[in-house]
Structure formats: structure tokens, C-alpha cells
mmCIF file of C-alpha atoms in Angstrom:
data_model
loop_
_atom_site.group_PDB
_atom_site.id
_atom_site.type_symbol
_atom_site.label_atom_id
_atom_site.label_comp_id
_atom_site.label_asym_id
_atom_site.label_seq_id
_atom_site.Cartn_x
_atom_site.Cartn_y
_atom_site.Cartn_z
ATOM 1 C CA MET A 127 -77.309 112.839 59.028
ATOM 2 C CA GLU A 128 -75.370 110.742 61.440
ATOM 3 C CA GLU A 129 -76.384 107.786 59.500
ATOM 4 C CA LYS A 130 -74.919 109.107 56.426
ATOM 5 C CA THR A 131 -71.688 109.897 58.153
ATOM 6 C CA ILE A 132 -71.278 106.390 59.641
ATOM 7 C CA LEU A 133 -72.186 104.865 56.371
ATOM 8 C CA GLY A 134 -69.503 107.130 54.697
ATOM 9 C CA TYR A 135 -67.009 105.860 57.194
ATOM 10 C CA ILE A 136 -67.889 102.393 56.642
ATOM 11 C CA LEU A 137 -67.797 102.755 52.831
ATOM 12 C CA GLY A 138 -64.469 104.563 52.933
ATOM 13 C CA PHE A 139 -62.900 102.044 55.306
ATOM 14 C CA THR A 140 -64.301 99.181 52.994
ATOM 15 C CA PHE A 141 -62.960 100.744 49.938
ATOM 16 C CA SER A 142 -59.519 101.589 51.503
ATOM 17 C CA PHE A 143 -59.336 98.013 52.888
ATOM 18 C CA VAL A 144 -60.155 96.531 49.505
ATOM 19 C CA THR A 145 -57.795 98.844 47.676
ATOM 20 C CA ILE A 146 -54.969 97.898 50.081
ATOM 21 C CA PHE A 147 -55.691 94.246 50.022
ATOM 22 C CA GLU A 148 -55.920 94.159 46.151
ATOM 23 C CA GLY A 149 -52.614 96.048 46.098
ATOM 24 C CA MET A 150 -50.887 93.622 48.405
ATOM 25 C CA TYR A 151 -52.314 90.671 46.423
ATOM 26 C CA VAL A 152 -50.780 92.200 43.114
ATOM 27 C CA LEU A 153 -47.475 92.868 44.863
ATOM 28 C CA SER A 154 -47.393 89.312 46.164
ATOM 29 C CA LYS A 155 -47.800 87.869 42.694
ATOM 30 C CA VAL A 156 -45.298 90.273 41.157
ATOM 31 C CA TYR A 157 -42.677 89.939 44.221
ATOM 32 C CA PRO A 158 -43.465 86.752 45.843
ATOM 33 C CA GLN A 159 -40.491 87.097 48.089
ATOM 34 C CA LEU A 160 -41.717 90.304 49.601
ATOM 35 C CA PHE A 161 -44.545 88.664 51.660
ATOM 36 C CA ARG A 162 -42.777 85.584 52.679
ATOM 37 C CA PRO A 163 -43.030 85.227 56.415
ATOM 38 C CA LEU A 164 -39.737 85.454 58.382
ATOM 39 C CA PRO A 165 -38.917 82.999 61.077
ATOM 40 C CA SER A 166 -38.953 84.426 64.552
ATOM 41 C CA SER A 167 -35.345 83.271 64.968
ATOM 42 C CA VAL A 168 -34.028 85.328 62.125
ATOM 43 C CA ALA A 169 -32.164 88.427 63.029
ATOM 44 C CA VAL A 170 -32.826 91.419 60.632
ATOM 45 C CA VAL A 171 -29.836 92.753 59.028
ATOM 46 C CA ASP A 172 -29.673 96.453 58.785
ATOM 47 C CA SER A 173 -27.745 96.712 55.485
ATOM 48 C CA LEU A 174 -26.877 93.993 53.238
ATOM 49 C CA LYS A 175 -25.456 94.668 49.814
ATOM 50 C CA ILE A 176 -24.317 91.859 47.442
ATOM 51 C CA GLU A 177 -23.450 93.079 44.011
ATOM 52 C CA LYS A 178 -23.391 89.746 42.181
ATOM 53 C CA ASP A 179 -23.157 86.340 43.574
ATOM 54 C CA THR A 180 -21.958 83.007 41.916
ATOM 55 C CA THR A 181 -25.607 82.429 40.614
ATOM 56 C CA GLY A 182 -25.610 85.587 38.738
ATOM 57 C CA ILE A 183 -28.392 87.127 40.841
ATOM 58 C CA ILE A 184 -27.972 90.785 41.938
ATOM 59 C CA TRP A 185 -28.878 91.418 45.486
ATOM 60 C CA GLU A 186 -29.255 94.903 46.628
ATOM 61 C CA ASP A 187 -30.582 96.708 49.611
ATOM 62 C CA THR A 188 -32.069 94.230 51.874
ATOM 63 C CA THR A 189 -32.568 96.454 54.913
ATOM 64 C CA SER A 190 -35.613 94.890 56.229
ATOM 65 C CA ILE A 191 -35.016 91.243 55.089
ATOM 66 C CA GLY A 192 -33.200 88.753 57.206
ATOM 67 C CA LEU A 193 -30.043 87.072 56.173
ATOM 68 C CA GLU A 194 -31.684 83.683 56.409
ATOM 69 C CA TYR A 195 -34.375 84.830 53.998
ATOM 70 C CA VAL A 196 -31.891 85.958 51.576
ATOM 71 C CA GLU A 197 -30.231 82.614 51.532
ATOM 72 C CA ALA A 198 -33.654 80.833 51.312
ATOM 73 C CA TYR A 199 -34.269 82.759 48.238
ATOM 74 C CA LYS A 200 -30.881 81.978 46.636
ATOM 75 C CA LEU A 201 -31.572 78.298 47.559
ATOM 76 C CA ASP A 202 -34.929 78.376 45.847
ATOM 77 C CA SER A 203 -33.259 79.906 42.721
ATOM 78 C CA LEU A 204 -30.610 77.252 42.691
ATOM 79 C CA ASN A 205 -33.176 74.415 43.178
ATOM 80 C CA LYS A 206 -35.068 75.745 40.251
ATOM 81 C CA GLU A 207 -31.793 75.745 38.132
ATOM 82 C CA LEU A 208 -30.991 72.266 39.262
ATOM 83 C CA ASP A 209 -34.508 71.021 38.257
ATOM 84 C CA LYS A 210 -33.885 72.457 34.764
ATOM 85 C CA VAL A 211 -30.544 70.796 34.510
ATOM 86 C CA LEU A 212 -31.861 67.582 35.760
ATOM 87 C CA ILE A 213 -34.689 67.639 33.129
ATOM 88 C CA GLU A 214 -32.055 68.199 30.437
ATOM 89 C CA LEU A 215 -29.814 65.401 31.715
ATOM 90 C CA LYS A 216 -32.790 63.074 31.653
ATOM 91 C CA LYS A 217 -33.401 63.917 28.031
ATOM 92 C CA TYR A 218 -29.857 63.213 27.178
ATOM 93 C CA LYS A 219 -29.877 60.100 29.202
ATOM 94 C CA ASP A 220 -33.038 58.840 27.260
ATOM 95 C CA SER A 221 -31.356 59.637 24.002
ATOM 96 C CA VAL A 222 -28.171 57.695 25.033
ATOM 97 C CA VAL A 223 -30.362 54.712 26.024
ATOM 98 C CA VAL A 224 -32.099 54.812 22.575
ATOM 99 C CA LEU A 225 -28.845 55.039 20.709
ATOM 100 C CA TYR A 226 -27.330 52.278 22.685
ATOM 101 C CA ARG A 227 -30.285 50.104 21.866
ATOM 102 C CA GLN A 228 -29.947 50.955 18.222
ATOM 103 C CA ILE A 229 -26.238 50.230 18.295
ATOM 104 C CA GLN A 230 -26.927 46.755 19.827
ATOM 105 C CA GLN A 231 -29.573 46.034 17.154
ATOM 106 C CA VAL A 232 -27.236 47.007 14.287
ATOM 107 C CA LYS A 233 -24.400 44.731 15.850
ATOM 108 C CA MET A 234 -26.835 41.855 15.913
ATOM 109 C CA GLU A 235 -27.764 42.407 12.305
ATOM 110 C CA LEU A 236 -23.987 42.701 11.376
ATOM 111 C CA GLN A 237 -23.412 39.397 13.092
ATOM 112 C CA LYS A 238 -26.145 37.815 11.207
ATOM 113 C CA LYS A 239 -24.826 39.030 7.987
ATOM 114 C CA ASP A 240 -21.320 38.139 8.774
ATOM 115 C CA ALA A 241 -22.540 34.437 9.375
ATOM 116 C CA MET A 242 -24.465 34.562 6.147
ATOM 117 C CA ILE A 243 -21.392 35.871 4.167
ATOM 118 C CA GLU A 244 -19.293 33.112 5.669
ATOM 119 C CA LYS A 245 -21.855 30.416 4.655
ATOM 120 C CA LEU A 246 -21.880 31.794 1.166
ATOM 121 C CA GLN A 247 -18.065 32.072 0.914
ATOM 122 C CA ALA A 248 -17.867 28.368 2.078
ATOM 123 C CA LYS A 249 -20.484 27.329 -0.669
ATOM 124 C CA LEU A 250 -18.590 29.399 -3.259
ATOM 125 C CA ASN A 251 -15.196 27.804 -2.218
ATOM 126 C CA GLU A 252 -16.838 24.411 -2.248
ATOM 127 C CA SER A 253 -18.263 25.092 -5.740
ATOM 128 C CA LYS A 254 -14.845 26.211 -7.030
ATOM 129 C CA THR A 255 -13.298 23.045 -5.762
ATOM 130 C CA ASP A 256 -16.016 21.008 -7.292
ATOM 131 C CA ARG A 257 -15.466 22.801 -10.471
ATOM 132 C CA ALA A 258 -11.720 22.513 -10.308
ATOM 133 C CA LYS A 259 -12.043 18.740 -9.816
ATOM 134 C CA ALA A 260 -14.140 18.262 -12.619
ATOM 135 C CA ILE A 261 -11.962 20.310 -15.078
ATOM 136 C CA ALA A 262 -8.953 18.256 -13.639
ATOM 137 C CA LYS A 263 -10.818 14.948 -14.602
ATOM 138 C CA ILE A 264 -11.184 16.299 -18.164
ATOM 139 C CA TYR A 265 -7.384 17.193 -18.428
ATOM 140 C CA GLU A 266 -6.620 13.752 -16.902
ATOM 141 C CA ALA A 267 -8.416 12.177 -19.764
ATOM 142 C CA MET A 268 -6.568 13.965 -22.417
ATOM 143 C CA GLU A 269 -3.173 13.289 -23.871
ATOM 144 C CA PRO A 270 -0.425 14.718 -21.685
ATOM 145 C CA GLY A 271 1.002 16.704 -24.599
ATOM 146 C CA ALA A 272 -2.364 18.302 -25.607
ATOM 147 C CA ALA A 273 -3.177 19.054 -21.935
ATOM 148 C CA ALA A 274 0.318 20.637 -21.496
ATOM 149 C CA LYS A 275 -0.141 23.027 -24.478
ATOM 150 C CA ILE A 276 -3.407 24.247 -23.062
ATOM 151 C CA LEU A 277 -1.951 24.699 -19.524
ATOM 152 C CA GLU A 278 0.925 26.683 -20.919
ATOM 153 C CA ASN A 279 -1.322 29.473 -22.066
ATOM 154 C CA MET A 280 -3.454 29.529 -18.885
ATOM 155 C CA PRO A 281 -2.739 31.785 -15.919
ATOM 156 C CA ASP A 282 -0.457 30.191 -13.395
ATOM 157 C CA ASP A 283 -3.118 30.058 -10.548
ATOM 158 C CA GLU A 284 -5.600 28.424 -12.747
ATOM 159 C CA ALA A 285 -3.158 25.968 -14.178
ATOM 160 C CA LEU A 286 -1.882 25.001 -10.808
ATOM 161 C CA GLU A 287 -5.361 24.500 -9.251
ATOM 162 C CA ILE A 288 -6.095 22.056 -12.070
ATOM 163 C CA ILE A 289 -2.802 20.127 -11.714
ATOM 164 C CA LEU A 290 -3.333 19.895 -7.858
ATOM 165 C CA ASN A 291 -6.672 18.348 -8.425
ATOM 166 C CA MET A 292 -5.434 15.606 -10.781
ATOM 167 C CA GLN A 293 -4.081 12.220 -9.927
ATOM 168 C CA ARG A 294 -0.358 12.402 -9.297
ATOM 169 C CA ARG A 295 0.763 10.068 -12.084
ATOM 170 C CA GLN A 296 -1.208 12.077 -14.643
ATOM 171 C CA ALA A 297 -0.075 15.438 -13.298
ATOM 172 C CA ALA A 298 3.539 14.315 -13.433
ATOM 173 C CA LYS A 299 3.198 13.318 -17.210
ATOM 174 C CA ILE A 300 1.559 16.635 -17.953
ATOM 175 C CA LEU A 301 4.207 18.633 -15.993
ATOM 176 C CA ALA A 302 6.817 16.616 -18.027
ATOM 177 C CA GLU A 303 5.398 17.845 -21.282
ATOM 178 C CA LEU A 304 5.173 21.647 -20.152
ATOM 179 C CA ASN A 305 8.225 23.816 -20.989
ATOM 180 C CA ALA A 306 10.686 23.940 -18.063
ATOM 181 C CA LYS A 307 10.041 27.589 -17.085
ATOM 182 C CA LYS A 308 6.245 27.184 -16.718
ATOM 183 C CA ALA A 309 6.692 23.759 -14.774
ATOM 184 C CA MET A 310 9.059 25.429 -12.465
ATOM 185 C CA LYS A 311 6.735 28.339 -11.906
ATOM 186 C CA LEU A 312 3.768 25.992 -11.177
ATOM 187 C CA THR A 313 5.586 23.810 -8.795
ATOM 188 C CA SER A 314 7.267 26.784 -6.912
ATOM 189 C CA SER A 315 4.129 28.923 -6.555
ATOM 190 C CA GLY A 316 2.144 26.180 -4.798
ATOM 191 C CA LYS A 317 3.838 26.898 -1.409
#
């Protein structure tokens, strides 16, 4: 009988120990700050009430918690927030770097296209000049009166380009054959 009593005490003690231990384990997971050890130098504050601090955390009745413990918990919360903000900033920084590279690439492409446009423009101008010279040679070979009749009906800029690409003597003969108004327009618009 005595063995049953001792066995009952042992079983009761073991059951109580396991139950208490398991309860403390669950509480430590739910409320990790509850079982954080206090440094020996921390003075325990009898009553500390902070309604809402700048972090938005509400602190109430910390009768058995030391002031240093409360500050450490706040610091942990702030550090977690800081880590989140730093992660977000890194994402934005990475995005900015990618966009900057894309902008640089587009600028280089635009510079290449601008250079290509300049070359094509120069070729076009050269082609127009060659064409104007060829047409001017044709008009030079014509009788001045016949050439003047054709030039009178042409737009001023085209007629002027042809005259400017002729030899001076032949151009002067053709201008002499043009009506005075058209000749004056052509010689004054070439400024």
C-alpha cells in the first residue's frame, strides 16, 4: 500500500511538472517577452503605464517588468520595423538602378540614331545639290529666253536653286530675259 501511495505521489508530481512545463512553453511562444530574463542591475518599477508611445505600441500595467526590459522590447519592435523599411528601400534602390541603366541604354540608342539621321541628311543634301547642278547644266544649254519662260512658272526657291548652280554669265542672260518682278524676287530672296 505504501508503494501505491509513493507511486501516486510520483505520478502526480510528474503530471503536474509536465503540465506546468508545457503551459510555460506555450506561454513563452505566445508571449515571448514574458520569460525574457531580467538583468540583475534592473530596478523593478512598481507601476508603469504608457498609453501609446510614438511607435504605436500600447503599454499597460508593467508592475513586475523592469524599465530596461520595456525599453529593450520597444527597441526590438523598432528594429523589426527598421528592417522592413530597409528591405523596401533596397527594392526601390534596385528598381532605380535598373531604370537608370535602361535610360542610359536608350540615350545611347538615340545618339546612334541621331548620328545616322545626320549622315542620311548629309547624303540627301548632297543628292539635292547634285540634282540641282545637273538641272542647272540643262538650263545653261538652253536659249536664255526659253529657260526664262520655264523659270517664271517655277516656285521661287526651285528657280533660285537652279540659277545659283549655273555659270554666272548664263545665269545673268536668263535673269535678263525674266520679267522684272520675278528677277527681283529671285535676287532678293537668296540672302
